[in-house]
């Protein structure tokens, strides 16, 4: 092991770990101290947490179950902070004895200490299965684990909380999970140090009981209140109702059983799960049950024709006495069903819904009433608000309105998520949220789109700068992505920031990351990752990275409206003209490009040249597929613009030639993506169907799964969904079966337009494309759930076919 991680590195890390023991706190931490004391007091017994942490080890590395000993210690032993300690076990004499003693203030800290040791002393890597899984072959055999410094390692959290999830992650990523998949995720959370996760699963069953038993509503009254399984997040946020539903009773019952398992494991590990609370969203029938209640019908949220079957939900005014009554009933029912609570609740009444008036006094009364609904059911309640997201883009929230909402709740009873802090930190422009505690969050991903993207330097510096700022009210760091299982390097670094007191050296960290990810350092791979650090993972343009690549978000636009100009250079470092979009219409979002494509292609070439040494590694195979996909996706954007240029020049031969090349590329990319389990459509569809109880449910759940990743919301025969392609995915099966045929329809109309000397028939294109989509959503064809093919050789083949320039030495596949 010393050849991979030399002793000097271990000594430096040891020193840094001890240096981090200096007391670190903020004004925000002081204000939530009462909640922290209550949670520490009510946490699961140490023996329960130790057993739970041991379970994490056994599932991860069963061969080493006897190599580690776990112990829960008091905060006093950590200087009144949350910490973990790594020591050589005093009783180790021979193989079979415990070798390493891991101690921590909770089961999460113990699991994080295990990860820290495996990561920094054994050179291992922990990742989601879909992104290559864990690299553990670098861990020495039991009985031969590396010893740490004689005095041990102490790592303290600089800030109490590590938050995880977004209000919509449960739909974009977790929608079809069973307990087996949830158990893996909770293990991953614990090892990453996550101690404040959202826990929204199964809430619909509790809402059903509350409205039926407390407010005299029938099952039919609630039938169109919830969305379908893939759209529950947005029905909970009062954006829509009924879309994809109705929910079968079996679904409600199953999800509640699942939530009980989820919460039990989280509590066993010492986590603080965040439960849902009442935001004001009510069934339409409630206004008939309570005609005097102040219930308002909200406006349209992205429905094409404001269809009342799923548009325009109902919101109970927080100042109405019924609001507190419902809020109290829901919190009490959760406590009754689950038997315990962490006293922290999330709801956002104004998530993409603006208050009816901007009077600060009225907004203050709304905030106070929303919190009163929680507090009436749990007198120790604290409100966790995702509202920081709205403050970043909604012009309604000016300083007086922000202050009114933030100060409507007693100090220490409200915590705000600075949801997009790596790009648009609100704490800076709002004077630390005007004194209210907040969590510095990395949003990073939208809708689970697959795009290599990140801002590693901002992730490494932002939380530290925020915590050290004057009068800081920061109380945690968080990962608030809409979808998971992508860009593992970003989440590896971000989760580690829960334990960094100072800014890490990102270049050195990236070098070590590549060695850990593949089990050994390879200079050419480190060079490749250095290029990626300064290109793909250095996006500083402030743009939202919603993937709008042409393949997965095909433009619904008249080609004559796309104005194209030439820029220099394109790639390979040679002066070559490339078309770029100068103007776009509302129907065509410009694909995001923030880096030199030539540099990324150089990185890919280094990856390919190192493949002989790494082709057996699942992490390498994932990365080379992803990087090849990224390069080809940007190439496809340029290829599309060449087609548009040719169309505008009335060159039917060139349009035909480049259109076929585009379609061939889509087919070839599907073949590439099929080489790794992490890029398959099949698992998404099959996991949806496996939760069904009968054939009707199977069709409904599969329709939900297919619709979310294509049209998303409603459409007419000639008007596509306003949210089309928001949930797009680069998945094998989806490219070949849907994205390719859709592009072929558009190209057919381009060629016909030139051959007939007519304008582009936009309405006909839309009608045919929409029909293709709606038919695809209702199909039941089967897709593979296991990857097939040789990732390295497929990448070489595609590099040579599409990305190698004249004069460049071709890389020959085996």
Coordinates of N, CA, C and O in Angstrom, one line a residue, residues 400-560:
X400 N -37.8 43.2 2.0 CA -38.8 43.3 3.0 C -39.7 42.0 3.1 O -40.1 41.6 4.2
X401 N -39.9 41.4 1.9 CA -40.7 40.1 1.9 C -39.9 39.0 2.5 O -40.4 38.2 3.3
X402 N -38.6 38.9 2.2 CA -37.8 37.9 2.7 C -37.7 38.0 4.3 O -37.9 37.0 5.0
X403 N -37.5 39.2 4.7 CA -37.4 39.4 6.2 C -38.7 39.1 6.9 O -38.7 38.5 8.0
X404 N -39.8 39.4 6.3 CA -41.1 39.2 6.9 C -41.3 37.7 7.1 O -41.7 37.2 8.1
X405 N -40.9 36.9 6.1 CA -41.1 35.4 6.2 C -40.1 34.8 7.1 O -40.4 34.0 8.0
X406 N -38.8 35.2 7.0 CA -37.8 34.6 7.8 C -37.9 35.0 9.3 O -37.5 34.2 10.2
X407 N -38.4 36.2 9.6 CA -38.5 36.6 11.0 C -39.9 36.3 11.6 O -40.2 36.7 12.7
X408 N -40.7 35.6 10.9 CA -42.1 35.3 11.4 C -42.1 34.1 12.3 O -43.1 33.8 13.0
X409 N -40.9 33.4 12.5 CA -40.8 32.3 13.3 C -39.7 32.6 14.4 O -38.7 33.3 14.1
X410 N -39.9 32.2 15.6 CA -38.9 32.5 16.7 C -37.5 32.0 16.3 O -37.3 31.0 15.6
X411 N -36.5 32.7 16.8 CA -35.1 32.4 16.5 C -34.8 31.0 17.0 O -35.2 30.5 18.1
X412 N -34.1 30.3 16.1 CA -33.8 28.9 16.4 C -34.8 27.9 16.0 O -34.6 26.7 16.1
X413 N -36.0 28.4 15.5 CA -37.1 27.5 15.1 C -37.2 27.4 13.6 O -38.1 26.7 13.1
X414 N -36.4 28.1 12.9 CA -36.4 28.1 11.4 C -35.0 27.9 10.9 O -34.1 28.6 11.3
X415 N -34.8 27.0 9.9 CA -33.5 26.8 9.2 C -33.8 26.8 7.7 O -34.8 26.1 7.3
X416 N -33.0 27.5 7.0 CA -33.3 27.7 5.6 C -32.2 26.9 4.8 O -31.0 26.9 5.2
X417 N -32.6 26.3 3.7 CA -31.6 25.7 2.8 C -31.2 26.8 1.7 O -32.0 27.3 1.0
X418 N -29.9 27.1 1.7 CA -29.3 27.9 0.7 C -29.1 26.9 -0.5 O -27.9 26.4 -0.7
X419 N -30.1 26.6 -1.2 CA -30.2 25.4 -2.1 C -29.2 25.4 -3.2 O -28.8 24.3 -3.6
X420 N -28.8 26.5 -3.7 CA -28.0 26.6 -5.0 C -26.7 27.4 -4.7 O -26.2 28.2 -5.5
X421 N -26.2 27.2 -3.5 CA -25.1 28.0 -3.0 C -23.8 27.9 -3.8 O -23.0 28.9 -3.7
X422 N -23.6 26.8 -4.5 CA -22.3 26.7 -5.2 C -22.3 27.6 -6.5 O -21.3 27.9 -7.0
X423 N -23.5 28.1 -6.9 CA -23.6 29.0 -8.0 C -24.2 30.4 -7.6 O -23.7 31.4 -8.0
X424 N -25.3 30.3 -6.8 CA -26.0 31.6 -6.5 C -26.2 31.6 -4.9 O -27.3 31.4 -4.5
X425 N -25.2 31.9 -4.2 CA -25.3 31.9 -2.7 C -26.1 33.0 -2.2 O -25.8 34.2 -2.4
X426 N -27.2 32.7 -1.6 CA -28.1 33.8 -1.1 C -27.6 34.4 0.3 O -27.9 35.5 0.6
X427 N -26.8 33.6 1.0 CA -26.3 34.1 2.3 C -25.5 35.4 2.1 O -25.5 36.2 3.0
X428 N -24.9 35.6 1.0 CA -24.1 36.8 0.8 C -24.9 38.0 0.5 O -24.7 39.0 1.1
X429 N -26.0 37.8 -0.3 CA -26.8 39.0 -0.6 C -27.9 39.3 0.4 O -28.6 40.3 0.3
X430 N -28.1 38.4 1.3 CA -29.2 38.5 2.3 C -28.7 38.8 3.7 O -29.5 38.6 4.7
X431 N -27.5 39.1 3.8 CA -26.9 39.4 5.2 C -27.1 38.1 6.1 O -27.7 38.2 7.1
X432 N -26.6 37.0 5.6 CA -26.7 35.7 6.3 C -28.2 35.4 6.6 O -28.6 35.0 7.7
X433 N -29.0 35.5 5.6 CA -30.5 35.2 5.7 C -31.1 36.1 6.9 O -31.9 35.6 7.6
X434 N -30.6 37.3 7.0 CA -31.0 38.2 8.0 C -31.0 37.6 9.4 O -32.0 37.8 10.2
X435 N -30.0 36.9 9.7 CA -29.8 36.3 11.0 C -30.4 34.9 11.2 O -30.3 34.4 12.4
X436 N -31.0 34.3 10.2 CA -31.6 33.0 10.4 C -30.6 31.9 10.0 O -29.9 32.0 9.0
X437 N -30.6 30.8 10.8 CA -29.7 29.7 10.5 C -30.0 29.1 9.1 O -31.1 29.1 8.7
X438 N -28.9 28.7 8.4 CA -29.1 28.2 7.1 C -28.0 27.1 6.8 O -27.0 27.0 7.6
X439 N -28.3 26.3 5.8 CA -27.4 25.2 5.4 C -26.9 25.5 4.0 O -27.7 25.7 3.1
X440 N -25.6 25.5 3.9 CA -25.0 25.7 2.5 C -25.1 24.5 1.7 O -24.6 23.4 2.0
X441 N -25.9 24.6 0.6 CA -26.2 23.4 -0.2 C -25.7 23.5 -1.6 O -25.6 24.6 -2.2
X442 N -25.3 22.3 -2.1 CA -24.9 22.2 -3.5 C -26.1 21.6 -4.3 O -26.5 20.4 -4.0
X443 N -26.7 22.3 -5.2 CA -27.8 21.8 -6.0 C -27.4 20.9 -7.1 O -27.8 19.8 -7.3
X444 N -26.5 21.4 -7.9 CA -25.7 20.6 -8.9 C -26.5 20.0 -10.1 O -26.3 20.3 -11.2
X445 N -27.5 19.2 -9.8 CA -28.2 18.4 -10.8 C -29.7 18.8 -10.9 O -30.4 18.9 -9.9
X446 N -30.2 18.8 -12.1 CA -31.6 19.0 -12.4 C -32.2 17.7 -13.0 O -31.7 17.2 -14.0
X447 N -33.2 17.2 -12.4 CA -34.1 16.2 -13.0 C -33.3 14.8 -13.2 O -33.8 14.0 -13.9
X448 N -32.2 14.7 -12.6 CA -31.4 13.5 -12.8 C -30.8 13.4 -14.2 O -30.4 12.3 -14.7
X449 N -30.7 14.6 -14.9 CA -30.1 14.6 -16.2 C -28.7 14.0 -16.1 O -28.0 14.2 -15.1
X450 N -28.2 13.4 -17.2 CA -26.9 12.9 -17.3 C -26.0 13.8 -18.0 O -26.1 14.0 -19.3
X451 N -25.1 14.5 -17.3 CA -24.2 15.5 -17.9 C -23.0 15.6 -17.0 O -23.1 15.7 -15.8
X452 N -21.8 15.4 -17.5 CA -20.6 15.6 -16.8 C -20.5 17.1 -16.5 O -20.3 17.9 -17.4
X453 N -20.5 17.5 -15.2 CA -20.6 18.9 -14.9 C -20.3 19.1 -13.4 O -20.6 18.2 -12.6
X454 N -19.7 20.2 -13.1 CA -19.5 20.5 -11.7 C -18.6 21.7 -11.5 O -18.1 22.3 -12.5
X455 N -18.5 22.2 -10.2 CA -17.6 23.3 -9.9 C -16.8 22.9 -8.7 O -17.1 23.3 -7.5
X456 N -15.8 22.1 -8.9 CA -15.1 21.5 -7.7 C -14.5 22.6 -6.8 O -14.5 22.5 -5.6
X457 N -13.9 23.7 -7.5 CA -13.3 24.7 -6.6 C -14.3 25.4 -5.8 O -14.0 25.7 -4.6
X458 N -15.5 25.7 -6.3 CA -16.5 26.4 -5.5 C -17.0 25.5 -4.4 O -17.3 25.9 -3.3
X459 N -17.1 24.2 -4.6 CA -17.5 23.2 -3.6 C -16.5 23.2 -2.5 O -16.8 23.1 -1.3
X460 N -15.2 23.2 -2.8 CA -14.1 23.1 -1.8 C -14.0 24.4 -1.0 O -13.5 24.4 0.1
X461 N -14.3 25.5 -1.6 CA -14.1 26.8 -0.9 C -15.4 27.4 -0.3 O -15.3 28.0 0.8
X462 N -16.5 27.2 -1.0 CA -17.8 27.9 -0.6 C -18.2 27.6 0.8 O -18.5 28.6 1.6
X463 N -18.3 26.4 1.3 CA -18.7 26.1 2.6 C -17.8 26.7 3.7 O -18.2 27.2 4.7
X464 N -16.5 26.7 3.4 CA -15.5 27.2 4.4 C -15.6 28.7 4.5 O -15.6 29.3 5.6
X465 N -15.7 29.4 3.4 CA -15.9 30.8 3.4 C -17.2 31.2 4.1 O -17.2 32.2 4.8
X466 N -18.2 30.5 3.8 CA -19.5 30.9 4.4 C -19.4 30.7 5.9 O -19.9 31.6 6.7
X467 N -18.8 29.6 6.4 CA -18.8 29.3 7.8 C -17.9 30.4 8.5 O -18.2 30.7 9.7
X468 N -16.8 30.8 7.9 CA -15.9 31.7 8.5 C -16.2 33.2 8.3 O -15.6 34.0 8.9
X469 N -17.3 33.4 7.6 CA -17.7 34.8 7.3 C -18.2 35.5 8.6 O -18.6 34.8 9.6
X470 N -18.1 36.8 8.6 CA -18.5 37.6 9.8 C -20.0 37.4 10.1 O -20.8 37.4 9.3
X471 N -20.3 37.1 11.4 CA -21.6 36.8 11.9 C -22.3 35.7 11.1 O -23.5 35.7 10.9
X472 N -21.6 34.7 10.8 CA -22.1 33.6 10.1 C -23.3 32.9 10.8 O -23.2 32.6 12.0
X473 N -24.3 32.5 10.1 CA -25.4 31.8 10.7 C -25.5 30.4 10.1 O -26.5 29.7 10.2
X474 N -24.5 30.0 9.4 CA -24.4 28.6 8.8 C -24.5 27.5 9.9 O -23.8 27.6 10.9
X475 N -25.3 26.5 9.6 CA -25.4 25.4 10.6 C -25.1 24.0 9.9 O -25.2 23.0 10.6
X476 N -24.8 24.0 8.6 CA -24.6 22.7 8.0 C -24.2 22.9 6.5 O -24.2 24.0 6.0
X477 N -23.8 21.8 5.9 CA -23.6 21.7 4.5 C -24.6 20.7 4.0 O -25.1 19.8 4.7
X478 N -24.8 20.7 2.7 CA -25.8 19.8 2.1 C -25.7 19.5 0.7 O -25.1 20.3 -0.1
X479 N -26.3 18.4 0.2 CA -26.4 18.0 -1.2 C -27.8 18.0 -1.5 O -28.6 17.2 -1.0
X480 N -28.3 18.9 -2.4 CA -29.7 19.1 -2.6 C -30.1 18.9 -4.1 O -30.9 19.5 -4.6
X481 N -29.4 18.0 -4.7 CA -29.6 17.6 -6.1 C -31.0 17.1 -6.4 O -31.6 16.5 -5.5
X482 N -31.5 17.4 -7.6 CA -32.8 16.8 -8.0 C -32.7 15.3 -8.3 O -33.7 14.6 -8.1
X483 N -31.6 14.9 -8.8 CA -31.4 13.5 -9.1 C -30.0 13.0 -8.8 O -29.0 13.8 -8.8
X484 N -29.8 11.8 -8.4 CA -28.5 11.2 -7.9 C -28.0 10.3 -9.0 O -28.4 10.3 -10.1
X485 N -26.9 9.6 -8.6 CA -26.3 8.6 -9.5 C -25.7 9.1 -10.7 O -25.9 8.7 -11.8
X486 N -24.9 10.2 -10.6 CA -24.2 10.8 -11.7 C -23.0 11.6 -11.1 O -23.1 11.9 -9.9
X487 N -22.0 11.9 -11.8 CA -20.8 12.7 -11.4 C -20.3 12.3 -10.0 O -20.3 13.2 -9.1
X488 N -19.9 11.1 -9.8 CA -19.4 10.7 -8.5 C -18.3 11.5 -7.9 O -18.3 11.7 -6.6
X489 N -17.5 12.1 -8.7 CA -16.4 13.0 -8.1 C -17.0 14.2 -7.4 O -16.4 14.6 -6.3
X490 N -18.1 14.7 -7.9 CA -18.7 15.9 -7.3 C -19.2 15.6 -5.9 O -19.0 16.3 -4.9
X491 N -19.9 14.4 -5.8 CA -20.5 14.1 -4.5 C -19.5 13.5 -3.5 O -19.7 13.7 -2.3
X492 N -18.4 13.0 -4.0 CA -17.3 12.5 -3.1 C -16.7 13.7 -2.4 O -16.5 13.7 -1.2
X493 N -16.4 14.8 -3.2 CA -15.8 16.0 -2.6 C -16.8 16.7 -1.7 O -16.5 17.1 -0.6
X494 N -18.1 16.9 -2.2 CA -19.1 17.6 -1.4 C -19.4 17.0 -0.1 O -19.5 17.6 1.0
X495 N -19.5 15.6 -0.1 CA -19.8 15.0 1.2 C -18.6 15.1 2.2 O -18.8 15.2 3.4
X496 N -17.4 15.1 1.6 CA -16.2 15.3 2.5 C -16.1 16.6 3.1 O -15.5 16.8 4.2
X497 N -16.8 17.6 2.5 CA -16.7 19.0 3.1 C -17.4 19.1 4.4 O -17.3 20.1 5.1
X498 N -18.2 18.1 4.8 CA -18.8 18.0 6.1 C -17.8 17.9 7.2 O -18.1 18.2 8.4
X499 N -16.5 17.5 6.8 CA -15.5 17.3 7.8 C -14.3 18.2 7.6 O -13.3 18.1 8.4
X500 N -14.3 19.1 6.6 CA -13.1 19.9 6.4 C -13.3 21.3 7.1 O -14.3 22.0 6.9
X501 N -12.3 21.6 7.8 CA -12.3 23.0 8.5 C -11.6 24.0 7.6 O -11.9 25.2 7.8
X502 N -10.8 23.6 6.7 CA -10.1 24.5 5.8 C -10.3 24.0 4.4 O -10.7 22.9 4.1
X503 N -10.0 24.9 3.4 CA -10.2 24.5 2.0 C -9.2 23.5 1.6 O -8.0 23.7 1.8
X504 N -9.6 22.4 1.1 CA -8.7 21.4 0.6 C -8.0 21.8 -0.7 O -8.5 22.7 -1.4
X505 N -6.8 21.3 -0.9 CA -6.1 21.6 -2.2 C -6.8 20.7 -3.2 O -6.6 19.5 -3.2
X506 N -7.5 21.3 -4.1 CA -8.4 20.5 -5.0 C -7.5 19.7 -6.0 O -7.9 18.6 -6.3
X507 N -6.4 20.3 -6.5 CA -5.6 19.6 -7.4 C -5.1 18.3 -6.8 O -5.1 17.2 -7.4
X508 N -4.6 18.4 -5.6 CA -4.0 17.2 -4.9 C -5.2 16.2 -4.6 O -5.0 15.0 -4.7
X509 N -6.3 16.8 -4.2 CA -7.5 15.9 -3.9 C -7.9 15.1 -5.2 O -8.2 14.0 -5.1
X510 N -7.9 15.8 -6.3 CA -8.3 15.1 -7.6 C -7.3 14.0 -7.9 O -7.7 12.9 -8.4
X511 N -6.0 14.3 -7.7 CA -5.0 13.3 -8.0 C -5.2 12.0 -7.1 O -5.2 10.9 -7.6
X512 N -5.6 12.3 -5.9 CA -5.8 11.1 -5.0 C -7.1 10.5 -5.3 O -7.3 9.2 -5.2
X513 N -8.1 11.2 -5.8 CA -9.4 10.7 -6.2 C -9.2 9.6 -7.3 O -9.8 8.5 -7.2
X514 N -8.4 10.0 -8.3 CA -8.3 9.0 -9.4 C -7.6 7.8 -9.0 O -7.9 6.7 -9.4
X515 N -6.6 7.9 -8.0 CA -5.9 6.7 -7.5 C -6.9 5.8 -6.7 O -6.9 4.6 -6.8
X516 N -7.7 6.5 -5.9 CA -8.7 5.7 -5.1 C -9.8 5.1 -6.0 O -10.2 3.9 -5.8
X517 N -10.2 5.8 -7.0 CA -11.4 5.3 -7.8 C -11.0 4.1 -8.6 O -11.8 3.2 -8.8
X518 N -9.7 4.0 -9.0 CA -9.3 2.8 -9.8 C -8.4 1.9 -9.1 O -8.0 0.8 -9.6
X519 N -8.1 2.2 -7.8 CA -7.3 1.3 -7.0 C -5.8 1.5 -7.1 O -5.0 0.8 -6.4
X520 N -5.3 2.4 -7.9 CA -3.9 2.6 -8.0 C -3.7 3.9 -8.9 O -4.5 4.2 -9.7
X521 N -2.6 4.6 -8.6 CA -2.3 5.8 -9.4 C -1.7 5.5 -10.7 O -0.8 4.7 -10.8
X522 N -2.2 6.1 -11.8 CA -1.7 5.9 -13.1 C -1.5 7.4 -13.6 O -2.5 8.1 -13.8
X523 N -0.2 7.8 -13.9 CA 0.0 9.2 -14.3 C -0.8 9.7 -15.4 O -1.3 10.8 -15.3
X524 N -1.0 8.9 -16.5 CA -1.8 9.4 -17.6 C -3.3 9.7 -17.2 O -3.9 10.6 -17.7
X525 N -3.8 8.8 -16.3 CA -5.2 9.0 -15.8 C -5.2 10.3 -14.9 O -6.2 11.0 -15.0
X526 N -4.2 10.5 -14.1 CA -4.2 11.7 -13.3 C -4.1 12.9 -14.1 O -4.8 13.9 -13.8
X527 N -3.4 12.8 -15.2 CA -3.3 14.0 -16.2 C -4.7 14.2 -16.8 O -5.2 15.4 -16.9
X528 N -5.4 13.1 -17.1 CA -6.7 13.2 -17.7 C -7.7 13.9 -16.7 O -8.5 14.8 -17.1
X529 N -7.6 13.5 -15.5 CA -8.5 14.1 -14.5 C -8.2 15.5 -14.2 O -9.0 16.3 -13.9
X530 N -6.9 15.9 -14.3 CA -6.5 17.3 -14.1 C -7.1 18.1 -15.2 O -7.6 19.3 -15.0
X531 N -7.2 17.6 -16.4 CA -7.8 18.3 -17.5 C -9.3 18.5 -17.2 O -9.9 19.6 -17.4
X532 N -10.0 17.4 -16.8 CA -11.4 17.5 -16.5 C -11.7 18.4 -15.3 O -12.7 19.1 -15.3
X533 N -10.8 18.5 -14.4 CA -10.9 19.5 -13.3 C -11.0 20.9 -13.8 O -11.8 21.7 -13.3
X534 N -10.2 21.2 -14.8 CA -10.1 22.6 -15.3 C -11.0 22.9 -16.4 O -11.1 24.0 -16.9
X535 N -11.8 21.9 -16.9 CA -12.7 22.1 -18.0 C -14.1 21.7 -17.5 O -14.9 22.6 -17.1
X536 N -14.5 20.5 -17.6 CA -15.9 20.0 -17.3 C -16.2 20.4 -15.9 O -17.4 20.8 -15.6
X537 N -15.3 20.2 -14.9 CA -15.6 20.4 -13.5 C -15.1 21.8 -13.0 O -14.8 22.0 -11.9
X538 N -15.2 22.8 -14.0 CA -14.8 24.1 -13.6 C -15.8 25.1 -14.3 O -15.4 26.1 -14.9
X539 N -17.1 24.8 -14.1 CA -18.1 25.7 -14.8 C -18.3 26.9 -13.9 O -18.8 26.9 -12.8
X540 N -17.9 28.1 -14.5 CA -18.1 29.3 -13.7 C -19.0 30.4 -14.4 O -18.9 31.5 -14.1
X541 N -19.8 29.9 -15.3 CA -20.6 30.9 -16.1 C -21.9 31.2 -15.4 O -22.7 32.0 -15.8
X542 N -22.2 30.5 -14.2 CA -23.4 30.8 -13.5 C -24.7 30.3 -14.1 O -25.8 30.6 -13.6
X543 N -24.6 29.5 -15.1 CA -25.8 29.0 -15.8 C -26.3 27.8 -15.1 O -25.6 27.0 -14.5
X544 N -27.7 27.6 -15.1 CA -28.3 26.3 -14.6 C -27.9 25.2 -15.6 O -28.1 25.4 -16.8
X545 N -27.4 24.1 -15.1 CA -27.0 23.0 -16.0 C -28.1 22.0 -16.2 O -28.0 20.9 -15.8
X546 N -29.2 22.5 -16.8 CA -30.3 21.6 -17.3 C -29.9 21.1 -18.7 O -29.7 21.9 -19.6
X547 N -29.7 19.8 -18.8 CA -29.1 19.3 -20.0 C -30.1 19.5 -21.2 O -31.2 19.0 -21.3
X548 N -29.6 20.4 -22.2 CA -30.4 20.7 -23.4 C -29.7 20.2 -24.6 O -29.9 20.8 -25.7
X549 N -28.8 19.2 -24.5 CA -28.2 18.7 -25.7 C -29.2 18.3 -26.7 O -30.3 17.8 -26.4
X550 N -28.9 18.4 -28.0 CA -29.9 18.2 -29.0 C -30.5 16.8 -29.0 O -31.7 16.6 -29.2
X551 N -29.6 15.8 -28.8 CA -30.1 14.4 -28.8 C -31.2 14.2 -27.8 O -32.3 13.6 -28.1
X552 N -31.0 14.7 -26.6 CA -32.0 14.4 -25.5 C -33.1 15.5 -25.3 O -34.1 15.2 -24.6
X553 N -32.9 16.6 -25.9 CA -33.8 17.7 -25.8 C -34.0 18.3 -27.2 O -33.6 19.5 -27.4
X554 N -34.5 17.6 -28.1 CA -34.5 18.0 -29.5 C -35.3 19.2 -29.7 O -36.4 19.4 -29.2
X555 N -34.8 20.2 -30.5 CA -35.4 21.5 -30.7 C -36.8 21.4 -31.4 O -36.9 20.8 -32.4
X556 N -37.8 22.0 -30.8 CA -39.1 22.1 -31.4 C -39.2 23.5 -32.0 O -39.7 24.4 -31.4
X557 N -38.6 23.7 -33.2 CA -38.5 25.0 -33.7 C -38.4 24.9 -35.2 O -37.9 24.0 -35.8
X558 N -38.9 26.0 -35.9 CA -38.7 26.1 -37.3 C -37.3 26.4 -37.6 O -36.7 27.3 -37.0
X559 N -36.6 25.6 -38.4 CA -35.2 25.7 -38.6 C -34.8 27.1 -39.2 O -33.6 27.5 -39.1
X560 N -35.7 27.8 -39.8 CA -35.3 29.1 -40.4 C -35.2 30.1 -39.3 O -34.6 31.2 -39.5

